[in-house]
PDB file of N, CA and C in Angstrom:
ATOM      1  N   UNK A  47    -175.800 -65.632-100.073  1.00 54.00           N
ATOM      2  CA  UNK A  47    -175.442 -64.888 -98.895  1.00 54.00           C
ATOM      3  C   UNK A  47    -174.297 -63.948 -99.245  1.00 54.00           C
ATOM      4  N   UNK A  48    -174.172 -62.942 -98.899  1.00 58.00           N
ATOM      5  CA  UNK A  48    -173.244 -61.694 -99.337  1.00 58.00           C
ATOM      6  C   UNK A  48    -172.873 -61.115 -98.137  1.00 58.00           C
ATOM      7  N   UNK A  49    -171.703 -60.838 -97.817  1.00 63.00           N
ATOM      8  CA  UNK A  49    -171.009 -60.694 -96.588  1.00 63.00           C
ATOM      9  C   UNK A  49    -169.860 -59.565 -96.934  1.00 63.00           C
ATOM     10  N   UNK A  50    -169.570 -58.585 -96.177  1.00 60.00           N
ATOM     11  CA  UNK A  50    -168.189 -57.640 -96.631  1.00 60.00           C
ATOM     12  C   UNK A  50    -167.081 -58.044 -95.503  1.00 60.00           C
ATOM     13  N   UNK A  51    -165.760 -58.222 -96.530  1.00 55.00           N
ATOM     14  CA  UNK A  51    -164.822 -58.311 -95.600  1.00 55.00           C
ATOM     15  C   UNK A  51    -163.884 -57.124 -95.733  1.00 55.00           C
ATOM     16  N   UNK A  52    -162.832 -56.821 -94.933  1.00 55.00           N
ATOM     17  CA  UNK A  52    -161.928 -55.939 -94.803  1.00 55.00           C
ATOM     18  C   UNK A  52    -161.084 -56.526 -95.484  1.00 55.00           C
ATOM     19  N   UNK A  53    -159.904 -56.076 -95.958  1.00 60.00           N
ATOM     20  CA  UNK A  53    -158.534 -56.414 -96.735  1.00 60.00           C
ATOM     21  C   UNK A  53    -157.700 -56.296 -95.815  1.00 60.00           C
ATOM     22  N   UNK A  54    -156.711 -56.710 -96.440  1.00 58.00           N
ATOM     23  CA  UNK A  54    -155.252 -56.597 -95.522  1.00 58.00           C
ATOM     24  C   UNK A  54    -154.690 -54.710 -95.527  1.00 58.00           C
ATOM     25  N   UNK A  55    -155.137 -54.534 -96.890  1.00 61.00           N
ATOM     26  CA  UNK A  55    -154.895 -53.312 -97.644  1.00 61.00           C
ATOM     27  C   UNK A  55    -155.736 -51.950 -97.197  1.00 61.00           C
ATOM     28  N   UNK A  56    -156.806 -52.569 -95.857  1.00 61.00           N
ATOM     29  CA  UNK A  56    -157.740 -51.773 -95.125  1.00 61.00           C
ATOM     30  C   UNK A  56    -158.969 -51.238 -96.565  1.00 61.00           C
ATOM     31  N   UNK A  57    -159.061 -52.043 -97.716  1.00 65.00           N
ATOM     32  CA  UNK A  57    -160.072 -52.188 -98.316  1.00 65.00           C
ATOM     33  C   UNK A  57    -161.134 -52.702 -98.199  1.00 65.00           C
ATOM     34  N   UNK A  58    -162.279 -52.566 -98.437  1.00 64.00           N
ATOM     35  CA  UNK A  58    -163.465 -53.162 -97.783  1.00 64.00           C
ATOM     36  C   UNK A  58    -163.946 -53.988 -99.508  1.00 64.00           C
ATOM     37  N   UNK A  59    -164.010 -55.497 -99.502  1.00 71.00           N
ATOM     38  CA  UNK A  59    -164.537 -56.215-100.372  1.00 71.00           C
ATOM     39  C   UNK A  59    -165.415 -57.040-100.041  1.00 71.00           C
ATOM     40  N   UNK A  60    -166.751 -56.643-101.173  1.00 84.00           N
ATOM     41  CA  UNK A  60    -168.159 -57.724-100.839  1.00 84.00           C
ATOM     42  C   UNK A  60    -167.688 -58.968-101.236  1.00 84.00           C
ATOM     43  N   UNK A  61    -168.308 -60.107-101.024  1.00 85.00           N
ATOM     44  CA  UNK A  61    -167.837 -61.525-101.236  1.00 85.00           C
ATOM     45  C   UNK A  61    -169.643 -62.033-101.290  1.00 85.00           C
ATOM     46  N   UNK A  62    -169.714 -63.140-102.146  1.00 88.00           N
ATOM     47  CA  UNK A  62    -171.053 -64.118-102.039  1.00 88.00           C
ATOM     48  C   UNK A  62    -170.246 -65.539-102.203  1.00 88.00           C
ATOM     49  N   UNK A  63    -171.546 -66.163-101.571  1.00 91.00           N
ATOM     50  CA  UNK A  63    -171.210 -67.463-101.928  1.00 91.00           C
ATOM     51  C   UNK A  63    -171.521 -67.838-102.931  1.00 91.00           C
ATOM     52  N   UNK A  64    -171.249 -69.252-103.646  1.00 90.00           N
ATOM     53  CA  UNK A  64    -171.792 -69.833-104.798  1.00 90.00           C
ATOM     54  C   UNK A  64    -171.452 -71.460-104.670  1.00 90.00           C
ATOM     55  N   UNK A  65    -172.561 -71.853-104.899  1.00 95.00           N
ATOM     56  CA  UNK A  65    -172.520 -73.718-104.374  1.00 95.00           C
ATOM     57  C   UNK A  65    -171.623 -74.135-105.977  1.00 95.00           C
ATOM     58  N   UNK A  66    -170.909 -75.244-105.562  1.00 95.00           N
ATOM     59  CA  UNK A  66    -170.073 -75.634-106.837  1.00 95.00           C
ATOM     60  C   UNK A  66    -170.018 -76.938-106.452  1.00 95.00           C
ATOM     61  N   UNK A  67    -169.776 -77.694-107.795  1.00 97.00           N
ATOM     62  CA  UNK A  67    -169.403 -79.524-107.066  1.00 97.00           C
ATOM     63  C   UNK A  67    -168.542 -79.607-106.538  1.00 97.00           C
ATOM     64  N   UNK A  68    -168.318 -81.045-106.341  1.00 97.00           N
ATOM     65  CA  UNK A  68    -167.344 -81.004-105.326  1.00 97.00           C
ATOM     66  C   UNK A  68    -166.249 -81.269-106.323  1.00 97.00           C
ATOM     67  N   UNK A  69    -166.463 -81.918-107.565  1.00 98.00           N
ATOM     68  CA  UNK A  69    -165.181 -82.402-108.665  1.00 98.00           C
ATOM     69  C   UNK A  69    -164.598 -80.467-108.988  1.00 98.00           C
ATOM     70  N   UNK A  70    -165.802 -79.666-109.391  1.00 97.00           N
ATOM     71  CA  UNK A  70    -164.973 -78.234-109.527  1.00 97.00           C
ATOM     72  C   UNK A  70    -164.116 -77.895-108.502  1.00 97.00           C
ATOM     73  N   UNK A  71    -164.514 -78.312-106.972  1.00 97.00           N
ATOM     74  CA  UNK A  71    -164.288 -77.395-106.624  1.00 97.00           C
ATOM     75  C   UNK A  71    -162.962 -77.879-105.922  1.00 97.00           C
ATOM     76  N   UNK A  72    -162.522 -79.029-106.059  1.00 98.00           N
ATOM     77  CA  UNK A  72    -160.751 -80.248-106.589  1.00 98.00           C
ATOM     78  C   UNK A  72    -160.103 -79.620-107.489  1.00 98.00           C
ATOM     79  N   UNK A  73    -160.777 -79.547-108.901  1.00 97.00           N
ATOM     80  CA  UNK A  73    -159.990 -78.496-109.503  1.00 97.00           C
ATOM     81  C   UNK A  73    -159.674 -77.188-109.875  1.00 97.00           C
ATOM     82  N   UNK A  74    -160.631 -76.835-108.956  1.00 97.00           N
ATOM     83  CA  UNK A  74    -160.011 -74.951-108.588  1.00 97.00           C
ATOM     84  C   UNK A  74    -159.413 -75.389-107.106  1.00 97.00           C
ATOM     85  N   UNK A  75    -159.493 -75.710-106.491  1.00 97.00           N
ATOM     86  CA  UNK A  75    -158.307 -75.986-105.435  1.00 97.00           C
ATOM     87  C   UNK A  75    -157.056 -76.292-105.701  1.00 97.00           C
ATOM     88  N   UNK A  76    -157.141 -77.406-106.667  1.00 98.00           N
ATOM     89  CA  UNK A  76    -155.484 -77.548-107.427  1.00 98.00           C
ATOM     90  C   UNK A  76    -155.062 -76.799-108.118  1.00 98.00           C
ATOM     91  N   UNK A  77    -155.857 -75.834-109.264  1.00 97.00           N
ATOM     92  CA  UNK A  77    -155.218 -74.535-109.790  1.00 97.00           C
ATOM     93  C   UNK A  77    -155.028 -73.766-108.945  1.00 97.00           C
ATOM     94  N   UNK A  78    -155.466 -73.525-107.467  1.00 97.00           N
ATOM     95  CA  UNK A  78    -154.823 -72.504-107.084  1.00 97.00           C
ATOM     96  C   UNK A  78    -153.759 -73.093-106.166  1.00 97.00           C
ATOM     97  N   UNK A  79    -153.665 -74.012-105.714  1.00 97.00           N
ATOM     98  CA  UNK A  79    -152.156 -74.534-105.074  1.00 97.00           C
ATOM     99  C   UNK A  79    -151.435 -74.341-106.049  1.00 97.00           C
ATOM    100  N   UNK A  80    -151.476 -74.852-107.428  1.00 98.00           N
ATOM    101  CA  UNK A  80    -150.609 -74.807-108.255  1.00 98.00           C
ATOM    102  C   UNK A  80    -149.837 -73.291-109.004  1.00 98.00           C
ATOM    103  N   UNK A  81    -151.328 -72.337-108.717  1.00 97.00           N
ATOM    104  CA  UNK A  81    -150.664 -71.095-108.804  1.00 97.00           C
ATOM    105  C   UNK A  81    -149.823 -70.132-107.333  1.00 97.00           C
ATOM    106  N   UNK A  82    -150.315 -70.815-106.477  1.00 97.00           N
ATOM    107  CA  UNK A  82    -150.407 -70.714-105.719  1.00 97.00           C
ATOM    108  C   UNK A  82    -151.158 -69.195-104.326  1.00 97.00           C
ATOM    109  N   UNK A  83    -152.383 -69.476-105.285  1.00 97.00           N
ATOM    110  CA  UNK A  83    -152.762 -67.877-104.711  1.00 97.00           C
ATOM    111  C   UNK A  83    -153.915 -68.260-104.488  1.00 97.00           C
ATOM    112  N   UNK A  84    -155.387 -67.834-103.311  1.00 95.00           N
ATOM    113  CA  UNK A  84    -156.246 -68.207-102.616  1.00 95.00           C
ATOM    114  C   UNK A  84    -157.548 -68.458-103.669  1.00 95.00           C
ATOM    115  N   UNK A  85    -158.064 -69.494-103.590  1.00 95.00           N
ATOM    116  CA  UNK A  85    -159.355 -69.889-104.460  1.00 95.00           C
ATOM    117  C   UNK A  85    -159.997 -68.514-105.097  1.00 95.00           C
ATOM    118  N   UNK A  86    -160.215 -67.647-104.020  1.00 94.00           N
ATOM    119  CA  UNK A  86    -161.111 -66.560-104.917  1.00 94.00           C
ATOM    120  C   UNK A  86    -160.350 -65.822-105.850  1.00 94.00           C
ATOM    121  N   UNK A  87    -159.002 -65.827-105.427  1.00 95.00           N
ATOM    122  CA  UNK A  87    -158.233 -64.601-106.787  1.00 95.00           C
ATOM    123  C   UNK A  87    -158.396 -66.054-108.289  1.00 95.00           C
ATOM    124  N   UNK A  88    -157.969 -67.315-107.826  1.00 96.00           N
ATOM    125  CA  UNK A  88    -158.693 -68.476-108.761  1.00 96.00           C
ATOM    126  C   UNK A  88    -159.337 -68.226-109.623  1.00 96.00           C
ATOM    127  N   UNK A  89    -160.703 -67.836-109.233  1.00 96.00           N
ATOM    128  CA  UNK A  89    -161.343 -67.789-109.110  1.00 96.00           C
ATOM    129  C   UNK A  89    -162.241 -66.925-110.330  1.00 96.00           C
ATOM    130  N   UNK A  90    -161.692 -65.425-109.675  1.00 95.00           N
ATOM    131  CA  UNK A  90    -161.843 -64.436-110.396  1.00 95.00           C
ATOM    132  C   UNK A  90    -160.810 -64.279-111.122  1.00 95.00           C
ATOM    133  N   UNK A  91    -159.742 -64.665-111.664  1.00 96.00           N
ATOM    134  CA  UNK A  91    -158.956 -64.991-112.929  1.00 96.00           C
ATOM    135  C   UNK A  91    -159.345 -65.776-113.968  1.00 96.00           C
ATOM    136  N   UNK A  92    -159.834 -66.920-113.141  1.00 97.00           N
ATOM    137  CA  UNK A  92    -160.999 -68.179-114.058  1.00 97.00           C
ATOM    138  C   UNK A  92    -162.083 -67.632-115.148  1.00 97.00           C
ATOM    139  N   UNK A  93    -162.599 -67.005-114.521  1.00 97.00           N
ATOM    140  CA  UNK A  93    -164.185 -65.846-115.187  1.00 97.00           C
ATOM    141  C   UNK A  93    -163.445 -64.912-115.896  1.00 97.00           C
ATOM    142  N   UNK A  94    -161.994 -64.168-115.739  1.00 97.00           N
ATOM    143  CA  UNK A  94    -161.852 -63.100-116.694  1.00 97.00           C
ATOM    144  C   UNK A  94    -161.701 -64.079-118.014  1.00 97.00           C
ATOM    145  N   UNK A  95    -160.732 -65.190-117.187  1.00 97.00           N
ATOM    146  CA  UNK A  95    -160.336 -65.895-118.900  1.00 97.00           C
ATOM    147  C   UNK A  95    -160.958 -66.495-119.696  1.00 97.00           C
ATOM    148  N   UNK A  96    -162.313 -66.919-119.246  1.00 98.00           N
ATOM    149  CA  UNK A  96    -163.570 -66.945-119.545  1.00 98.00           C
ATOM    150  C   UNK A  96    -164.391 -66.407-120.456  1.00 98.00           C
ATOM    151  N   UNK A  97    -164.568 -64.447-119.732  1.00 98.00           N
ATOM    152  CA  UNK A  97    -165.104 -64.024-120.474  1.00 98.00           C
ATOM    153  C   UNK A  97    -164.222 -63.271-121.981  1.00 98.00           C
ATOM    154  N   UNK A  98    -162.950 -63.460-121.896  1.00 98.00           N
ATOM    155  CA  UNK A  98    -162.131 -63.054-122.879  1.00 98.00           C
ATOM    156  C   UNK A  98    -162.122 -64.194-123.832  1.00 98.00           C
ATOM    157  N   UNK A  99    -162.346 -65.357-123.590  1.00 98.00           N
ATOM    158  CA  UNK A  99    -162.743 -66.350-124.222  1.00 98.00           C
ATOM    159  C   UNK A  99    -164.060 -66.290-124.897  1.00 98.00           C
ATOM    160  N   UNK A 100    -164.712 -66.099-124.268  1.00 98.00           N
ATOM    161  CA  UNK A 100    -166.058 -65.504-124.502  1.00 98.00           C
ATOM    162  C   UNK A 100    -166.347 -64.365-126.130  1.00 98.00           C
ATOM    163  N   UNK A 101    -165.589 -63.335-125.393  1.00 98.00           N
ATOM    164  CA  UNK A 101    -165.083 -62.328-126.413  1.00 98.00           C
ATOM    165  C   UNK A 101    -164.565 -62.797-127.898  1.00 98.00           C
ATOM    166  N   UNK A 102    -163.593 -63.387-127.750  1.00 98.00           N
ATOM    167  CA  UNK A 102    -163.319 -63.733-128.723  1.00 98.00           C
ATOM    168  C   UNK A 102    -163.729 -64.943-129.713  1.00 98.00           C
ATOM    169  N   UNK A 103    -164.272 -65.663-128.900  1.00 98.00           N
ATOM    170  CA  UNK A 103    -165.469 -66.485-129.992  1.00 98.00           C
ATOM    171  C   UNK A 103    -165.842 -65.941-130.735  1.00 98.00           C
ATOM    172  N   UNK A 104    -166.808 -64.905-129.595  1.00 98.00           N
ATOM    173  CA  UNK A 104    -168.282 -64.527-130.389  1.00 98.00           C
ATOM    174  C   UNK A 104    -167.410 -63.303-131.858  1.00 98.00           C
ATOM    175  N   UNK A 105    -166.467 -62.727-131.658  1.00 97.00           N
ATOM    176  CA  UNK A 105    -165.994 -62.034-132.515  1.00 97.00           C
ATOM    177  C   UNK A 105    -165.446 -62.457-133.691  1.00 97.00           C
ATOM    178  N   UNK A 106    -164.740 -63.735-133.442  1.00 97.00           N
ATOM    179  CA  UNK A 106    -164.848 -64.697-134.537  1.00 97.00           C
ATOM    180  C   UNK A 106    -165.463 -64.936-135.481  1.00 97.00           C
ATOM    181  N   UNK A 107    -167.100 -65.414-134.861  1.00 97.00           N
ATOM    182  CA  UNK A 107    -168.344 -65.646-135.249  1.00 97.00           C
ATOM    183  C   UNK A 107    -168.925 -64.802-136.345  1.00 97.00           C
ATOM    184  N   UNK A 108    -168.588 -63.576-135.644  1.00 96.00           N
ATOM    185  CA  UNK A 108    -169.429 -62.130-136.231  1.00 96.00           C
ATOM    186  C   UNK A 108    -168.267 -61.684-137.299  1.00 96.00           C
ATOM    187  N   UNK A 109    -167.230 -61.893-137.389  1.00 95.00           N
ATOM    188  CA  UNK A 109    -166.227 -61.859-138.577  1.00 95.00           C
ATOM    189  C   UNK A 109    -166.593 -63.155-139.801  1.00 95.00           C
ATOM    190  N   UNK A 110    -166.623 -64.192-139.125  1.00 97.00           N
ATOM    191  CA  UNK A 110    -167.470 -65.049-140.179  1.00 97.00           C
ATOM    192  C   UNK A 110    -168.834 -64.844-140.859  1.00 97.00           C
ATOM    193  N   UNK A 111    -169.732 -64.477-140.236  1.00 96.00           N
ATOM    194  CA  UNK A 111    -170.747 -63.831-140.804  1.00 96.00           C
ATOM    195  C   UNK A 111    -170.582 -62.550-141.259  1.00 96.00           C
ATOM    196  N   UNK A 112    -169.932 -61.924-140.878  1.00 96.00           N
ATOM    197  CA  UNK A 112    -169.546 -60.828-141.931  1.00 96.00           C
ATOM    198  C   UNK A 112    -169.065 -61.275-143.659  1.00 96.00           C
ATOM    199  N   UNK A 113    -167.839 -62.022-143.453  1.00 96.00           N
ATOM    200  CA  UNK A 113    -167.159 -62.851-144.532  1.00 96.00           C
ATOM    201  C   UNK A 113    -168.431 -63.901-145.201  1.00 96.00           C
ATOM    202  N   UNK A 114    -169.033 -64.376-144.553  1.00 97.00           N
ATOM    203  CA  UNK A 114    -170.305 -65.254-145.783  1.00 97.00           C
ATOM    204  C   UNK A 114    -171.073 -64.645-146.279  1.00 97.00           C
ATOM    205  N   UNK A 115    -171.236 -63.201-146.253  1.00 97.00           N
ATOM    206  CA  UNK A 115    -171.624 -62.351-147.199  1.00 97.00           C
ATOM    207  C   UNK A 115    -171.079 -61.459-147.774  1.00 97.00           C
ATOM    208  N   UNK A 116    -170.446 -61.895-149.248  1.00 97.00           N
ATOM    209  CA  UNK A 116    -169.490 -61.488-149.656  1.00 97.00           C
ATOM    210  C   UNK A 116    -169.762 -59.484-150.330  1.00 97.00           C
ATOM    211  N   UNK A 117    -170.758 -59.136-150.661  1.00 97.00           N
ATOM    212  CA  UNK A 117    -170.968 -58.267-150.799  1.00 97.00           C
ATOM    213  C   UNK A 117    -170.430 -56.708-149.738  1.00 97.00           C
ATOM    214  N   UNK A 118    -171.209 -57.703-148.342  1.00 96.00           N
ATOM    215  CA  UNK A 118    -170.703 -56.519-146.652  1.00 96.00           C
ATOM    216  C   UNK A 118    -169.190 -56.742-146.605  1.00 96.00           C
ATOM    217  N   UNK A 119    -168.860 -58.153-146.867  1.00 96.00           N
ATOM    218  CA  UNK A 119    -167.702 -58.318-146.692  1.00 96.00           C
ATOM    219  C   UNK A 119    -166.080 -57.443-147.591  1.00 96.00           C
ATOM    220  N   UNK A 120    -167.196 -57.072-149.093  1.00 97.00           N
ATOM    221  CA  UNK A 120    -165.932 -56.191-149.633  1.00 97.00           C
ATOM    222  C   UNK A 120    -165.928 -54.996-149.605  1.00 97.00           C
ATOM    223  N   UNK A 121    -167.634 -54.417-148.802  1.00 96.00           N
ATOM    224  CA  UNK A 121    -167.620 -52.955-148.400  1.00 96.00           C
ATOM    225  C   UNK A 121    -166.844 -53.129-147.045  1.00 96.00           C
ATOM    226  N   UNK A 122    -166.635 -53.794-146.603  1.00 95.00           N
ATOM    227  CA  UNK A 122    -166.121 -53.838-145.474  1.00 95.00           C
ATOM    228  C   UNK A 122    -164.339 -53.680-145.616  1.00 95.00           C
ATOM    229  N   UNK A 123    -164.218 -54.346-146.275  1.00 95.00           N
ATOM    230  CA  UNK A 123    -162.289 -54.233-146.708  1.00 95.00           C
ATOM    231  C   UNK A 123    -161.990 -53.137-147.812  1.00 95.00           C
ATOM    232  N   UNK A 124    -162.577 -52.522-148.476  1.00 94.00           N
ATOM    233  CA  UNK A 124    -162.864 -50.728-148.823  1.00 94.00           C
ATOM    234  C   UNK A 124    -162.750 -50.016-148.200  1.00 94.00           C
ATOM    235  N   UNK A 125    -163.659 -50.048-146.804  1.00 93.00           N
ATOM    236  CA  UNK A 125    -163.235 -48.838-146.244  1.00 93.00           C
ATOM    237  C   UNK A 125    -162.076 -49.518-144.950  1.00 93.00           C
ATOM    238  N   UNK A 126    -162.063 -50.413-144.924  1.00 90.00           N
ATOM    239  CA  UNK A 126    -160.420 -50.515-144.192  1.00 90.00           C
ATOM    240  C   UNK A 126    -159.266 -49.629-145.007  1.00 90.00           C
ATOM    241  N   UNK A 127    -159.656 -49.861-146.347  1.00 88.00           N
ATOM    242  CA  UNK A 127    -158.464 -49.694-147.063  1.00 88.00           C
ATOM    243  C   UNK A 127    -158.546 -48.048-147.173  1.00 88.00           C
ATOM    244  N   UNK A 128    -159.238 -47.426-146.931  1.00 86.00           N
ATOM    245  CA  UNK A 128    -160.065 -46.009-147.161  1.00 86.00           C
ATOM    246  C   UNK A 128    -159.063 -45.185-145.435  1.00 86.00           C
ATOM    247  N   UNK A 129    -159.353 -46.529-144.680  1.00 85.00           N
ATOM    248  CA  UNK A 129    -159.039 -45.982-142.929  1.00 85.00           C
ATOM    249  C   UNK A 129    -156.888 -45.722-143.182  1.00 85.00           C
ATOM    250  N   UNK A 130    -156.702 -46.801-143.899  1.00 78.00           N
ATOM    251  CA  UNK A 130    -155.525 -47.427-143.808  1.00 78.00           C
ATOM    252  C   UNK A 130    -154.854 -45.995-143.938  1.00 78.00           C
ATOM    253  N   UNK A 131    -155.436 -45.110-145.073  1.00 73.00           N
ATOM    254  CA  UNK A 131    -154.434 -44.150-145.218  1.00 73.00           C
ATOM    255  C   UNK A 131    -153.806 -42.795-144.112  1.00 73.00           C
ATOM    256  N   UNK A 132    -154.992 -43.206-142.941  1.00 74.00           N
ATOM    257  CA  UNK A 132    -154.410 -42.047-141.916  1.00 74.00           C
ATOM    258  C   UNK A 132    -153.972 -42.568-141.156  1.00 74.00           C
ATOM    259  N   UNK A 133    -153.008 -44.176-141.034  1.00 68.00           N
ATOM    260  CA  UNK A 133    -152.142 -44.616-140.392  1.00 68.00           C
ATOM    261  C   UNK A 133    -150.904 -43.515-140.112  1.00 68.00           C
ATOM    262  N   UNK A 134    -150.374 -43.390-140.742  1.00 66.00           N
ATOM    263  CA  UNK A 134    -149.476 -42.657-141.098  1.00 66.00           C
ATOM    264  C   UNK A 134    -149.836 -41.095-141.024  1.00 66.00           C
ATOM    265  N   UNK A 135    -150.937 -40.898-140.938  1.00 64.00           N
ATOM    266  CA  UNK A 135    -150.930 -39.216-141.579  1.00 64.00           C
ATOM    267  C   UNK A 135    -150.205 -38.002-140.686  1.00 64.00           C
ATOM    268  N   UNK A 136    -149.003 -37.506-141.383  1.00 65.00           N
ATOM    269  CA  UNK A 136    -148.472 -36.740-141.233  1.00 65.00           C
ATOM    270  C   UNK A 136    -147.469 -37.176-140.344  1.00 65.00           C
ATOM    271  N   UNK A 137    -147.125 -38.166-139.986  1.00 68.00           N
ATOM    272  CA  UNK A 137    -145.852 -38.480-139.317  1.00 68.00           C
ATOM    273  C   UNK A 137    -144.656 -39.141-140.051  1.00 68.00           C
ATOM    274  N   UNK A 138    -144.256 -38.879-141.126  1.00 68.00           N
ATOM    275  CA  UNK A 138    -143.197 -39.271-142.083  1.00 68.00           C
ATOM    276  C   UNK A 138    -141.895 -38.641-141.191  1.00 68.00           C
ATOM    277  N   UNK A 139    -141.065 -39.517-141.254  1.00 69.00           N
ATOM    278  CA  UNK A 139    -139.653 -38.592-140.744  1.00 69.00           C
ATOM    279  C   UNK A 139    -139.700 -38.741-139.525  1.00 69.00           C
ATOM    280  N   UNK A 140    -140.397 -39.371-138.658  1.00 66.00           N
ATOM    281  CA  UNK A 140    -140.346 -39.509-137.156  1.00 66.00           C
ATOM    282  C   UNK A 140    -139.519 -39.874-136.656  1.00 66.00           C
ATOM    283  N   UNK A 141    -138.213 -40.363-135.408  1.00 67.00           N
ATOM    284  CA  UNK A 141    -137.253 -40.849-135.238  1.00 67.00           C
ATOM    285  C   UNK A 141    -137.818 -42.500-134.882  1.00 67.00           C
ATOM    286  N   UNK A 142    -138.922 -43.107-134.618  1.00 64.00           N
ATOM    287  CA  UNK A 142    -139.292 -43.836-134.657  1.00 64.00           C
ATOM    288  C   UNK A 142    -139.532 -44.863-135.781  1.00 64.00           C
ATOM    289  N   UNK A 143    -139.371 -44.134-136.419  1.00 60.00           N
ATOM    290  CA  UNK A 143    -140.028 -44.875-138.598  1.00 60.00           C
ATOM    291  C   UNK A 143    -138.545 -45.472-138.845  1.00 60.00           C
ATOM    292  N   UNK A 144    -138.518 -46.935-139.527  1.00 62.00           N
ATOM    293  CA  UNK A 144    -137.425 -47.425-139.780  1.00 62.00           C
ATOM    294  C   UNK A 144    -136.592 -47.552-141.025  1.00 62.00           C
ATOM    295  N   UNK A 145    -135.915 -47.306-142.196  1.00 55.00           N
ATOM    296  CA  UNK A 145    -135.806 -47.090-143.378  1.00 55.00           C
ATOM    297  C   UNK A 145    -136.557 -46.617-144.173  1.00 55.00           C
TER     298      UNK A 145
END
C-alpha cells in the first residue's frame, strides 16, 4: 500500500508499507529510541548502511579476483603507476605542498 504524506517542511513524501517481524521490528524500535529519531529515518539510514556495506564487499571481492590473477593484477599496478604521475602535474610550488 503506498500513501503520500505532507512534511512538516510542506514537502510531499511517498511512504509504503512493508510487513517485518515482530523481533525486527523491537530492534529497529530500540535503534531508533536509542538514536532517537522516528523508525522510518531508522530505517532509511539502516538500508543506506546496508547498501554501503553492500558496496564494499562486493569491491573487495572484485579486488581479490583481480589479485588471483596475477598477470591482470600487474597490468593493473602499471598503469596505476603510469596514472600516479599526473598526481602532481604541474602544481609544484603550491602554498599548499609541504617541504
Amino acid at each position: 500500500m503506498s500513501t503520500t504524506l505532507q512534511t512538516t517542511h510542506g514537502a510531499v513524501a511517498a511512504t509504503t508499507s512493508v510487513r517485518i517481524s515482530a523481533t525486527t521490528h523491537g530492534k529497529l524500535r530500540a535503534l531508533a529510541d536509542q538514536l532517537g529519531q522516528s523508525l522510518g529515518t531508522t530505517l532509511d539510514e539502516a538500508v543506506k548502511c546496508y547498501e554501503r556495506d553492500l558496496f564494499f564487499r562486493t569491491l573487495d571481492a572484485q579486488y581479490a579476483a583481480l589479485q588471483a590473477d596475477e598477470t591482470t593484477w600487474q597490468e593493473y599496478l602499471r598503469e596505476q603507476e603510469e596514472w600516479d604521475v599526473t598526481l602532481r602535474d604541474g602544481l609544484e610550488g603550491e602554498p599548499w605542498e609541504t617541504g
